[in-house]
CSV table of C-alpha atoms in Angstrom, one decimal:
chain,number,residue,atom,x,y,z
T,1,MET,CA,42.6,-97.9,8.1
T,2,ALA,CA,44.8,-99.1,4.9
T,3,LEU,CA,45.7,-96.7,2.1
T,4,GLU,CA,44.9,-98.5,-1.4
T,5,THR,CA,46.6,-97.3,-4.3
T,6,GLU,CA,46.1,-98.7,-7.7
T,7,ILE,CA,46.3,-97.9,-11.2
T,8,LYS,CA,43.2,-98.9,-13.0
T,9,LEU,CA,43.0,-99.8,-17.0
T,10,SER,CA,40.2,-101.0,-19.2
T,11,LEU,CA,41.1,-103.4,-21.8
T,12,PRO,CA,39.0,-104.6,-24.8
T,13,ALA,CA,37.8,-108.3,-24.0
T,14,SER,CA,39.4,-109.5,-27.5
T,15,ALA,CA,42.7,-108.2,-25.9
T,16,ALA,CA,42.5,-110.1,-22.4
T,17,ARG,CA,43.7,-113.3,-23.5
T,18,ARG,CA,47.2,-111.9,-24.3
T,19,LEU,CA,47.8,-110.2,-20.6
T,20,PRO,CA,48.9,-113.6,-19.2
T,21,ALA,CA,51.6,-113.9,-22.0
T,22,HIS,CA,53.3,-110.5,-21.1
T,23,GLY,CA,56.9,-110.6,-20.1
T,24,LEU,CA,55.8,-109.1,-16.9
T,25,LEU,CA,54.0,-111.7,-15.7
T,26,ALA,CA,55.8,-114.6,-17.4
T,27,ASP,CA,57.8,-115.4,-14.0
T,28,SER,CA,54.7,-115.6,-12.0
T,29,LYS,CA,52.1,-118.1,-11.0
T,30,PRO,CA,48.4,-116.7,-11.5
T,31,LEU,CA,45.9,-117.1,-8.9
T,32,ARG,CA,41.9,-117.6,-9.3
T,33,GLN,CA,39.3,-116.2,-7.1
T,34,LYS,CA,35.7,-115.6,-7.9
T,35,LEU,CA,34.4,-112.3,-6.2
T,36,VAL,CA,30.8,-111.0,-6.0
T,37,ASN,CA,30.7,-107.7,-4.2
T,38,THR,CA,27.0,-106.2,-3.5
T,39,TYR,CA,26.8,-102.3,-2.8
T,40,TYR,CA,24.8,-100.6,-0.4
T,41,ASP,CA,23.6,-97.2,0.1
T,42,THR,CA,20.4,-95.3,1.5
T,43,PRO,CA,17.5,-94.9,-0.8
T,44,ASP,CA,18.3,-91.2,-1.3
T,45,ARG,CA,22.3,-92.0,-2.0
T,46,ARG,CA,23.8,-90.0,0.9
T,47,LEU,CA,27.0,-92.5,0.7
T,48,GLN,CA,27.6,-91.7,-3.2
T,49,ARG,CA,26.9,-88.0,-2.3
T,50,LYS,CA,29.8,-88.4,0.6
T,51,ARG,CA,32.1,-90.4,-1.8
T,52,VAL,CA,31.5,-93.4,0.5
T,53,ALA,CA,31.3,-97.2,-0.8
T,54,VAL,CA,30.0,-99.9,1.5
T,55,ARG,CA,29.9,-103.1,0.0
T,56,TYR,CA,30.0,-106.7,1.4
T,57,ARG,CA,32.3,-109.1,-0.7
T,58,GLN,CA,31.8,-112.7,-0.8
T,59,LYS,CA,35.3,-114.6,-1.5
T,60,GLY,CA,35.0,-118.1,-1.3
T,61,THR,CA,33.4,-119.1,1.9
T,62,GLU,CA,34.6,-115.9,3.3
T,63,TRP,CA,32.3,-112.5,3.4
T,64,LEU,CA,34.3,-109.1,4.2
T,65,LEU,CA,32.5,-106.0,4.9
T,66,THR,CA,34.4,-103.1,3.1
T,67,VAL,CA,33.7,-99.1,3.3
T,68,LYS,CA,35.9,-97.4,1.1
T,69,SER,CA,36.5,-93.7,0.0
T,70,ASP,CA,35.4,-93.5,-3.8
T,71,ALA,CA,37.9,-90.6,-4.5
T,72,PRO,CA,38.2,-89.7,-8.3
T,73,SER,CA,41.0,-91.6,-10.3
T,74,PRO,CA,42.7,-89.2,-12.7
T,75,GLY,CA,44.9,-90.7,-15.2
T,76,GLY,CA,43.5,-94.1,-13.6
T,77,LEU,CA,45.6,-93.6,-10.8
T,78,ALA,CA,43.3,-94.4,-7.2
T,79,GLN,CA,44.4,-93.6,-3.5
T,80,ARG,CA,41.9,-94.6,-1.2
T,81,SER,CA,41.4,-95.1,2.1
T,82,GLU,CA,39.8,-98.7,2.7
T,83,TRP,CA,38.6,-100.6,6.0
T,84,GLU,CA,37.8,-104.4,6.0
T,85,ALA,CA,36.6,-106.5,8.5
T,86,PRO,CA,35.0,-110.2,8.3
T,87,GLY,CA,31.0,-109.8,8.6
T,88,GLN,CA,28.0,-111.2,7.2
T,89,PRO,CA,25.3,-109.9,5.0
T,90,GLY,CA,22.7,-107.7,6.5
T,91,ASP,CA,24.8,-107.4,10.1
T,92,PHE,CA,26.7,-103.3,9.2
T,93,ASP,CA,29.1,-103.3,12.5
T,94,PHE,CA,31.4,-100.3,11.4
T,95,ALA,CA,33.6,-100.6,14.8
T,96,HIS,CA,36.8,-101.5,12.2
T,97,VAL,CA,36.6,-97.9,10.9
T,98,ASP,CA,38.6,-95.9,13.0
T,99,ASN,CA,37.7,-92.5,11.7
T,100,PRO,CA,35.3,-91.1,14.2
T,101,LYS,CA,33.1,-88.8,12.0
T,102,LEU,CA,32.7,-91.3,9.2
T,103,ARG,CA,31.6,-94.3,11.7
T,104,ARG,CA,29.0,-91.9,13.4
T,105,PHE,CA,27.4,-91.3,9.9
T,106,LEU,CA,27.8,-94.8,8.8
T,107,GLU,CA,25.9,-95.9,12.1
T,108,SER,CA,23.3,-92.9,11.8
T,109,VAL,CA,22.3,-94.7,8.2
T,110,THR,CA,22.8,-98.1,8.8
T,111,PRO,CA,18.8,-98.7,9.2
T,112,GLU,CA,18.3,-97.3,6.3
T,113,LEU,CA,21.2,-99.3,4.0
T,114,VAL,CA,19.8,-101.1,1.0
T,115,PRO,CA,21.2,-103.3,-1.5
T,116,LEU,CA,21.9,-101.2,-5.0
T,117,PHE,CA,23.7,-103.1,-7.5
T,118,THR,CA,26.1,-106.0,-7.8
T,119,THR,CA,29.8,-106.4,-9.3
T,120,ASP,CA,30.3,-110.1,-10.3
T,121,PHE,CA,33.7,-111.1,-11.7
T,122,THR,CA,36.3,-113.5,-11.8
T,123,ARG,CA,39.8,-112.2,-11.0
T,124,ASN,CA,42.9,-114.0,-12.1
T,125,PHE,CA,46.0,-112.2,-10.7
T,126,TRP,CA,49.8,-112.4,-10.3
T,127,VAL,CA,52.2,-111.1,-7.6
T,128,VAL,CA,55.2,-109.6,-9.3
T,129,VAL,CA,58.5,-108.5,-7.7
T,130,PRO,CA,60.0,-106.2,-10.3
T,131,GLN,CA,62.8,-105.3,-7.7
T,132,ALA,CA,64.2,-105.7,-4.1
T,133,GLY,CA,61.3,-104.0,-2.1
T,134,THR,CA,58.6,-104.1,-4.5
T,135,ARG,CA,55.7,-106.1,-4.9
T,136,ILE,CA,52.5,-105.5,-7.1
T,137,GLU,CA,49.4,-107.4,-7.7
T,138,VAL,CA,48.3,-107.4,-11.6
T,139,ALA,CA,44.9,-108.6,-11.5
T,140,LEU,CA,42.5,-109.2,-14.5
T,141,ASP,CA,38.9,-109.1,-13.6
T,142,ARG,CA,36.4,-110.1,-16.2
T,143,GLY,CA,32.3,-110.4,-15.6
T,144,LYS,CA,29.6,-107.9,-14.9
T,145,ILE,CA,28.0,-104.9,-13.0
T,146,VAL,CA,24.3,-105.9,-12.4
T,147,ALA,CA,21.6,-103.5,-11.2
T,148,GLY,CA,18.0,-105.1,-11.5
T,149,GLU,CA,17.4,-105.7,-15.2
T,150,ARG,CA,20.4,-103.9,-16.4
T,151,GLN,CA,24.0,-105.0,-17.0
T,152,GLU,CA,27.5,-103.7,-17.6
T,153,PRO,CA,30.3,-105.9,-18.4
T,154,ILE,CA,33.7,-105.4,-16.8
T,155,CYS,CA,37.2,-106.0,-18.4
T,156,GLU,CA,39.9,-104.2,-16.9
T,157,VAL,CA,43.1,-104.7,-15.2
T,158,GLU,CA,44.1,-103.4,-11.8
T,159,LEU,CA,47.9,-103.0,-10.7
T,160,GLU,CA,48.0,-102.6,-6.7
T,161,LEU,CA,51.1,-101.7,-4.8
T,162,LEU,CA,51.5,-104.0,-2.3
T,163,GLU,CA,55.3,-102.9,-1.3
T,164,GLY,CA,57.1,-99.9,-2.4
T,165,GLU,CA,57.0,-96.8,-4.3
T,166,VAL,CA,54.1,-95.7,-6.5
T,167,ALA,CA,56.7,-94.8,-9.4
T,168,ALA,CA,57.3,-98.7,-9.5
T,169,LEU,CA,53.2,-99.1,-10.3
T,170,PHE,CA,53.5,-96.4,-13.3
T,171,THR,CA,56.6,-98.3,-14.4
T,172,ALA,CA,54.8,-101.8,-14.3
T,173,ALA,CA,51.8,-100.0,-16.1
T,174,VAL,CA,53.7,-98.3,-18.9
T,175,SER,CA,55.5,-102.0,-19.5
T,176,LEU,CA,52.0,-103.5,-19.9
T,177,GLN,CA,50.9,-100.7,-21.9
T,178,SER,CA,53.5,-100.9,-24.2
T,179,ASP,CA,52.1,-104.0,-25.6
T,180,LEU,CA,48.3,-104.1,-24.8
T,181,PRO,CA,45.6,-101.2,-25.7
T,182,LEU,CA,45.0,-100.4,-21.9
T,183,HIS,CA,43.3,-97.1,-21.2
T,184,PRO,CA,43.2,-95.4,-17.7
T,185,GLU,CA,40.0,-95.4,-16.4
T,186,GLY,CA,38.9,-92.6,-14.2
T,187,ALA,CA,35.3,-94.3,-13.2
T,188,SER,CA,35.8,-97.0,-10.2
T,189,LYS,CA,33.3,-100.3,-10.6
T,190,ALA,CA,31.2,-98.3,-7.7
T,191,GLU,CA,30.8,-95.2,-9.6
T,192,ARG,CA,29.8,-97.0,-13.0
T,193,GLY,CA,27.5,-99.6,-10.7
T,194,TYR,CA,25.6,-96.1,-9.4
T,195,ARG,CA,25.2,-94.8,-12.8
T,196,LEU,CA,23.9,-98.1,-14.3
T,197,ALA,CA,21.4,-98.6,-10.9
T,198,SER,CA,20.3,-94.9,-11.5
T,199,ALA,CA,20.0,-95.4,-15.2
T,200,GLU,CA,21.4,-92.2,-15.3
T,201,ALA,CA,21.9,-90.4,-18.8
T,202,LEU,CA,25.7,-89.2,-19.2
T,203,VAL,CA,25.8,-85.7,-18.4
T,204,PRO,CA,28.9,-83.3,-19.4
T,205,ASN,CA,31.6,-83.0,-16.7
T,206,LYS,CA,32.5,-79.7,-15.4
T,207,ALA,CA,35.3,-78.3,-13.8
T,208,THR,CA,35.2,-78.3,-10.2
T,209,ASP,CA,37.3,-76.6,-7.5
T,210,VAL,CA,40.7,-77.6,-6.7
T,211,ARG,CA,41.8,-78.6,-3.2
T,212,LEU,CA,43.9,-76.3,-1.9
T,213,GLU,CA,45.2,-77.0,1.8
T,214,MET,CA,47.4,-74.9,4.4
T,215,GLY,CA,50.8,-76.3,4.1
T,216,MET,CA,50.3,-77.5,0.7
T,217,THR,CA,54.0,-76.2,-1.6
T,218,SER,CA,53.4,-74.5,-5.0
T,219,ILE,CA,54.1,-78.2,-6.4
T,220,ALA,CA,51.4,-80.0,-4.5
T,221,VAL,CA,49.1,-77.3,-5.6
T,222,PHE,CA,49.9,-78.0,-9.1
T,223,ARG,CA,49.5,-81.7,-8.7
T,224,SER,CA,46.1,-81.2,-7.1
T,225,THR,CA,44.9,-78.6,-10.3
T,226,ALA,CA,46.4,-81.1,-12.9
T,227,PHE,CA,44.5,-84.0,-11.3
T,228,SER,CA,41.5,-82.1,-11.3
T,229,CYS,CA,41.7,-81.3,-15.2
T,230,LEU,CA,42.3,-84.9,-15.5
T,231,SER,CA,39.2,-85.7,-13.6
T,232,GLN,CA,37.0,-83.4,-15.8
T,233,LEU,CA,38.4,-84.6,-19.1
T,234,GLN,CA,38.0,-88.0,-18.5
T,235,GLY,CA,34.7,-87.3,-17.0
T,236,ASN,CA,33.5,-86.4,-20.6
T,237,GLU,CA,35.5,-89.5,-22.4
T,238,ARG,CA,32.3,-91.6,-22.6
T,239,GLY,CA,30.0,-89.0,-23.8
T,240,LEU,CA,32.5,-87.7,-26.6
T,241,ARG,CA,33.1,-91.3,-27.7
T,242,GLU,CA,29.4,-92.3,-27.5
T,243,SER,CA,27.2,-89.3,-28.4
T,244,ASN,CA,26.9,-86.7,-30.7
T,245,ALA,CA,26.4,-84.1,-27.9
T,246,PRO,CA,28.6,-80.8,-28.4
T,247,GLU,CA,28.6,-80.3,-24.7
T,248,PHE,CA,30.9,-83.4,-23.9
T,249,ILE,CA,33.3,-82.2,-26.7
T,250,HIS,CA,33.5,-78.8,-25.4
T,251,GLN,CA,34.1,-79.5,-21.8
T,252,ALA,CA,36.6,-82.1,-22.9
T,253,ARG,CA,38.5,-79.0,-24.5
T,254,VAL,CA,37.9,-77.0,-21.4
T,255,ALA,CA,39.6,-79.4,-19.6
T,256,MET,CA,42.8,-79.7,-21.7
T,257,ARG,CA,43.0,-75.5,-21.7
T,258,ARG,CA,43.0,-75.3,-18.1
T,259,LEU,CA,45.4,-77.9,-17.8
T,260,ARG,CA,47.8,-76.1,-20.4
T,261,SER,CA,46.9,-72.9,-18.6
T,262,ALA,CA,48.3,-74.7,-15.4
T,263,ILE,CA,51.6,-76.1,-17.1
T,264,ARG,CA,52.2,-72.5,-18.2
T,265,LEU,CA,51.4,-70.9,-14.9
T,266,TRP,CA,53.5,-73.2,-12.9
T,267,ARG,CA,56.4,-73.2,-15.5
T,268,PRO,CA,58.8,-71.4,-13.6
T,269,LEU,CA,58.8,-74.0,-11.1
T,270,LEU,CA,58.4,-77.2,-13.3
T,271,PRO,CA,61.3,-79.3,-14.7
T,272,GLU,CA,62.2,-78.1,-18.5
T,273,GLU,CA,62.0,-81.5,-19.9
T,274,TYR,CA,58.4,-82.2,-18.1
T,275,VAL,CA,57.1,-79.0,-19.9
T,276,ASN,CA,58.6,-79.2,-23.5
T,277,ASN,CA,57.3,-82.7,-23.2
T,278,PHE,CA,53.6,-82.5,-22.3
T,279,ASP,CA,52.5,-79.0,-23.3
T,280,PRO,CA,53.2,-79.8,-26.9
T,281,ARG,CA,51.4,-83.4,-26.5
T,282,TRP,CA,48.2,-81.5,-25.2
T,283,ARG,CA,48.0,-79.1,-27.5
T,284,THR,CA,48.2,-81.4,-30.2
T,285,LEU,CA,45.4,-83.4,-28.8
T,286,ALA,CA,43.2,-80.2,-28.0
T,287,ASN,CA,43.8,-78.9,-31.5
T,288,GLN,CA,42.5,-82.6,-32.9
T,289,LEU,CA,39.2,-81.8,-31.2
T,290,GLY,CA,38.8,-78.0,-32.2
T,291,ASP,CA,37.3,-78.6,-35.8
T,292,THR,CA,34.3,-80.5,-34.2
T,293,ARG,CA,33.8,-78.0,-31.8
T,294,ASN,CA,33.9,-74.9,-34.4
T,295,TRP,CA,31.3,-76.7,-36.5
T,296,ASP,CA,29.0,-77.5,-33.5
T,297,VAL,CA,29.0,-73.6,-32.4
T,298,PHE,CA,28.5,-72.7,-36.4
T,299,ILE,CA,25.5,-75.0,-36.5
T,300,THR,CA,24.0,-74.9,-33.2
T,301,GLU,CA,24.6,-71.2,-32.4
T,302,ILE,CA,25.3,-69.0,-35.5
T,303,LEU,CA,22.9,-70.7,-38.1
T,304,PRO,CA,19.7,-71.2,-36.1
T,305,PRO,CA,18.9,-67.5,-35.7
T,306,ILE,CA,19.9,-66.8,-39.7
T,307,SER,CA,17.7,-69.9,-40.5
T,308,LYS,CA,14.7,-68.7,-38.8
T,309,ALA,CA,14.6,-64.8,-39.8
T,310,PHE,CA,15.4,-66.8,-43.7
T,311,PRO,CA,13.4,-70.3,-43.3
T,312,ASP,CA,13.0,-70.4,-47.5
T,313,HIS,CA,16.7,-68.9,-48.8
T,314,SER,CA,18.1,-71.7,-50.9
T,315,ASP,CA,22.0,-70.4,-50.0
T,316,LEU,CA,21.3,-71.3,-46.7
T,317,GLN,CA,19.7,-74.9,-46.9
T,318,ARG,CA,22.6,-75.8,-49.0
T,319,LEU,CA,24.9,-74.4,-46.3
T,320,VAL,CA,23.5,-76.3,-43.5
T,321,GLY,CA,23.5,-79.6,-45.3
T,322,GLN,CA,27.2,-79.2,-46.2
T,323,ALA,CA,27.9,-78.0,-42.5
T,324,MET,CA,26.5,-81.1,-41.1
T,325,SER,CA,28.3,-83.0,-43.4
T,326,HIS,CA,31.7,-81.4,-42.3
T,327,LEU,CA,30.6,-81.9,-38.8
T,328,ALA,CA,30.2,-85.7,-39.1
T,329,GLY,CA,33.4,-86.1,-40.4
T,330,CYS,CA,35.1,-84.0,-37.8
T,331,ARG,CA,32.8,-86.0,-35.0
T,332,LYS,CA,34.3,-89.0,-35.9
T,333,ALA,CA,38.0,-88.1,-36.3
T,334,ALA,CA,37.6,-86.7,-32.9
T,335,GLN,CA,36.1,-90.1,-31.5
T,336,GLU,CA,38.6,-91.8,-33.0
T,337,VAL,CA,41.4,-89.6,-31.3
T,338,MET,CA,39.8,-90.3,-27.8
T,339,THR,CA,40.0,-94.2,-28.3
T,340,SER,CA,43.3,-94.1,-29.8
T,341,PRO,CA,46.5,-95.5,-27.7
T,342,THR,CA,48.3,-92.0,-28.4
T,343,TYR,CA,45.5,-90.6,-26.0
T,344,SER,CA,45.5,-93.4,-23.4
T,345,GLN,CA,49.6,-93.2,-23.5
T,346,LEU,CA,49.5,-89.4,-23.0
T,347,LEU,CA,47.4,-89.9,-19.7
T,348,LEU,CA,49.1,-92.5,-18.1
T,349,GLU,CA,52.8,-90.9,-19.0
T,350,PHE,CA,51.6,-87.6,-17.5
T,351,THR,CA,49.8,-88.9,-14.6
T,352,ALA,CA,53.1,-90.8,-13.7
T,353,ALA,CA,55.3,-87.8,-14.6
T,354,THR,CA,53.1,-85.2,-12.0
T,355,VAL,CA,53.1,-87.8,-9.3
T,356,ALA,CA,57.0,-87.7,-9.6
T,357,LEU,CA,57.7,-83.9,-9.1
T,358,GLU,CA,59.9,-83.5,-6.6
T,359,GLU,CA,58.4,-80.9,-3.6
T,360,SER,CA,59.7,-77.7,-2.5
T,361,LYS,CA,58.9,-75.4,0.1
T,362,LYS,CA,60.2,-72.2,-2.2
T,363,PRO,CA,58.7,-70.3,-3.4
T,364,PRO,CA,55.9,-70.5,-1.1
T,365,LEU,CA,52.4,-70.4,-2.5
T,366,THR,CA,51.5,-67.4,-0.8
T,367,VAL,CA,54.4,-65.5,-2.9
T,368,PHE,CA,54.1,-67.6,-6.3
T,369,ALA,CA,50.3,-66.8,-6.3
T,370,PRO,CA,50.1,-63.1,-6.5
T,371,ARG,CA,53.1,-62.7,-8.4
T,372,SER,CA,51.9,-64.9,-11.2
T,373,LEU,CA,48.6,-63.2,-11.2
T,374,ASN,CA,50.3,-59.9,-11.4
T,375,LYS,CA,52.2,-61.0,-14.4
T,376,ARG,CA,49.1,-62.2,-16.2
T,377,ALA,CA,47.2,-59.2,-15.2
T,378,LYS,CA,49.8,-57.1,-16.6
T,379,ARG,CA,49.6,-58.8,-20.3
T,380,VAL,CA,45.9,-58.6,-20.2
T,381,ALA,CA,45.7,-54.8,-19.5
T,382,ALA,CA,48.5,-54.3,-22.2
T,383,LEU,CA,46.2,-56.5,-24.8
T,384,ALA,CA,43.3,-54.6,-23.8
T,385,LEU,CA,45.0,-51.3,-25.1
T,386,GLU,CA,45.1,-53.0,-28.8
T,387,THR,CA,41.7,-54.3,-28.9
T,388,ARG,CA,39.4,-50.9,-29.3
T,389,ASP,CA,39.5,-51.2,-33.3
T,390,SER,CA,38.3,-54.1,-35.2
T,391,ASP,CA,41.3,-56.4,-35.3
T,392,PRO,CA,40.1,-59.9,-34.6
T,393,GLU,CA,43.8,-60.8,-34.1
T,394,ALA,CA,44.1,-58.5,-31.2
T,395,ARG,CA,40.8,-59.6,-29.8
T,396,HIS,CA,41.8,-63.4,-29.9
T,397,ALA,CA,45.7,-62.5,-28.1
T,398,LEU,CA,43.3,-60.7,-25.6
T,399,ARG,CA,40.9,-63.6,-25.0
T,400,VAL,CA,43.4,-66.0,-24.7
T,401,ALA,CA,45.8,-64.3,-22.1
T,402,LEU,CA,42.4,-63.6,-20.3
T,403,LYS,CA,41.4,-66.8,-20.3
T,404,ARG,CA,44.8,-67.7,-18.8
T,405,LEU,CA,44.3,-65.2,-15.9
T,406,ARG,CA,40.8,-66.5,-15.2
T,407,TYR,CA,42.1,-70.0,-14.8
T,408,ALA,CA,44.8,-68.8,-12.6
T,409,LEU,CA,42.2,-67.3,-10.3
T,410,GLU,CA,40.3,-70.6,-10.1
T,411,PHE,CA,43.3,-72.2,-9.3
T,412,PHE,CA,43.6,-70.0,-6.5
T,413,ALA,CA,40.4,-68.9,-5.5
T,414,PRO,CA,40.5,-70.2,-1.7
T,415,LEU,CA,43.5,-67.6,-1.1
T,416,PHE,CA,41.5,-64.6,-1.7
T,417,PRO,CA,38.6,-63.1,-0.4
T,418,ALA,CA,35.4,-64.5,-1.9
T,419,ARG,CA,33.2,-61.2,-2.4
T,420,ARG,CA,36.1,-59.0,-4.1
T,421,LEU,CA,37.1,-62.4,-6.2
T,422,GLN,CA,33.7,-62.9,-7.4
T,423,ARG,CA,32.9,-59.4,-8.5
T,424,TYR,CA,36.1,-59.3,-10.5
T,425,HIS,CA,35.6,-63.0,-12.1
T,426,GLN,CA,31.9,-62.1,-13.0
T,427,SER,CA,33.7,-59.1,-15.0
T,428,ALA,CA,36.3,-61.2,-16.3
T,429,ALA,CA,33.5,-63.6,-17.3
T,430,GLY,CA,31.6,-60.9,-19.1
T,431,LEU,CA,34.1,-59.7,-21.3
T,432,LEU,CA,35.5,-63.4,-22.4
T,433,ASP,CA,31.6,-64.2,-23.0
T,434,LEU,CA,31.8,-61.4,-25.5
T,435,LEU,CA,35.1,-62.0,-27.1
T,436,GLY,CA,34.2,-65.6,-27.3
T,437,ARG,CA,31.0,-64.6,-29.5
T,438,MET,CA,33.2,-62.2,-31.7
T,439,ASN,CA,35.9,-65.0,-32.0
T,440,ASP,CA,32.8,-67.5,-33.0
T,441,ASN,CA,32.0,-64.7,-35.5
T,442,VAL,CA,35.6,-64.6,-37.1
T,443,VAL,CA,35.4,-68.8,-37.2
T,444,ALA,CA,32.1,-68.5,-38.7
T,445,GLU,CA,32.8,-66.7,-42.1
T,446,GLN,CA,35.8,-69.0,-42.5
T,447,LEU,CA,33.7,-72.2,-42.4
T,448,ALA,CA,31.0,-70.7,-44.2
T,449,VAL,CA,33.5,-70.5,-47.1
T,450,ALA,CA,35.0,-73.9,-46.3
T,451,ALA,CA,31.4,-75.6,-46.4
T,452,GLN,CA,30.5,-74.0,-49.9
T,453,PRO,CA,33.9,-73.2,-51.4
T,454,GLY,CA,33.9,-70.9,-54.3
T,455,HIS,CA,30.1,-69.8,-53.4
T,456,HIS,CA,29.9,-66.8,-50.9
T,457,SER,CA,26.2,-66.1,-49.4
T,458,ASP,CA,25.8,-62.4,-49.3
T,459,LEU,CA,23.2,-63.1,-46.8
T,460,VAL,CA,25.2,-64.9,-44.5
T,461,ARG,CA,28.0,-62.6,-44.7
T,462,ALA,CA,26.1,-59.5,-44.2
T,463,TRP,CA,24.4,-61.3,-41.0
T,464,LEU,CA,27.9,-61.9,-39.4
T,465,ALA,CA,29.0,-58.1,-40.2
T,466,GLY,CA,25.8,-56.9,-38.7
T,467,ARG,CA,26.0,-59.1,-35.5
T,468,ASN,CA,29.9,-58.1,-35.1
T,469,ASP,CA,29.1,-54.2,-35.3
T,470,LEU,CA,26.6,-54.9,-32.4
T,471,MET,CA,29.2,-56.5,-30.3
T,472,LEU,CA,31.9,-54.1,-31.1
T,473,GLY,CA,29.5,-51.7,-29.7
T,474,GLN,CA,29.7,-53.5,-26.4
T,475,LEU,CA,33.2,-54.2,-26.5
T,476,ALA,CA,34.5,-50.6,-25.0
T,477,ALA,CA,32.2,-50.8,-22.1
T,478,LEU,CA,32.7,-54.4,-20.8
T,479,LEU,CA,36.7,-53.6,-21.3
T,480,GLY,CA,36.5,-50.6,-18.9
T,481,ASP,CA,34.1,-52.2,-16.5
T,482,PHE,CA,37.2,-54.9,-15.9
T,483,LEU,CA,39.9,-52.6,-16.1
T,484,SER,CA,38.3,-50.6,-13.1
T,485,HIS,CA,38.0,-53.5,-10.7
T,486,GLN,CA,40.6,-53.9,-8.4
T,487,PRO,CA,42.6,-57.4,-8.9
T,488,PRO,CA,41.4,-59.5,-5.2
T,489,TRP,CA,45.2,-60.3,-4.6
T,490,GLU,CA,45.5,-56.6,-4.1
T,491,HIS,CA,45.0,-55.3,-0.9
T,492,GLY,CA,43.8,-51.8,-0.1
């Protein structure tokens, strides 16, 4: 088995001709290959569900049977297990796969394997030696993915580490990105091919469980957590750029909130320069998407019940029209942010810095996790005492603190008894949902004024005030329920 380490970067076709002139490649002679890869799976996509890719690659007159783990590529970084051996299409001999469990699985599905899609591209590549002991292959792939009658273009740069440290790979990628519009890609060619073959509509990408294994250091768990957040964020990029569906921008903002919560949670163990560099940059990016999310909620959740109750109210009809206009402008700005060089650079630089974080066995995770959770729980308890009235600022502070506690619980979930964690988490989720709806109410009042400056609708204000009164009546009960639960990290 070989471990393949590479960085994948998309590149606009109009900029591809500029790559060979970059200083990093100037002293290297390019080579050229035509590569045609056919990917196989069972009709029910069992390989895809296991995140395993099987392909036959035609490389000149040679055919290679390749098995790869199709792991996520946060920030463009892909580190995958790979098994490759000569073969002939239609002949699936997996004797070269030295993972017994994986080999048995592949052999069990061999009779059902069928071709699903093809990647057909020309690769121009250079082998560069930026320093002694380091060799990097820089490849420019241009071609297409084909699945039946559907096609999708390929234009991307791959940097594969042939020898040396991962840091050198990032140094080369950052150097290329400083002169070219390169964006770190989270989806592999195989993942894009599966989506094309299935004609799947884009769906919002939600948070997944963080990988946490025995023996991991606290910094290793942070790295796993941060990369999980990046995967969620990048899983929503395309939907955010190409559609107007509100959930894509919502999930992108959730990913950034989770990421910032992780940075703050691990702050005592992280280099000060790391925190001071990246936390403000992620905050700025999240804020740039915030207006779009607020208008989405206003239009899809706040206004519909009012419009249903008063369908012919002229003030309401004008308000809806103005709100839609504001949303369109904000969405365009958000889409521009997610296609900007600033965002692409942040992804690559953050991934590089996170990979480079030094490991330490102290403090052990079993000490760090409860200590961090206690700190956040005490903060929530203190703020809860200030939210029994109608003060929006106090409720907002509690909501933020409670979110940070909930995210921390999710990051550390495997450390605690599942049943006790579930009860605590459900109680927190109920309180957070109510606080979120109350916050939406406050924001809605502000947006109603922004949509029609100088014109205040008594109808909308009265509706929001009534809704707020109802929710205030529920707040004390939910606060009491949450505070009555024993934290799952405490024994007894």
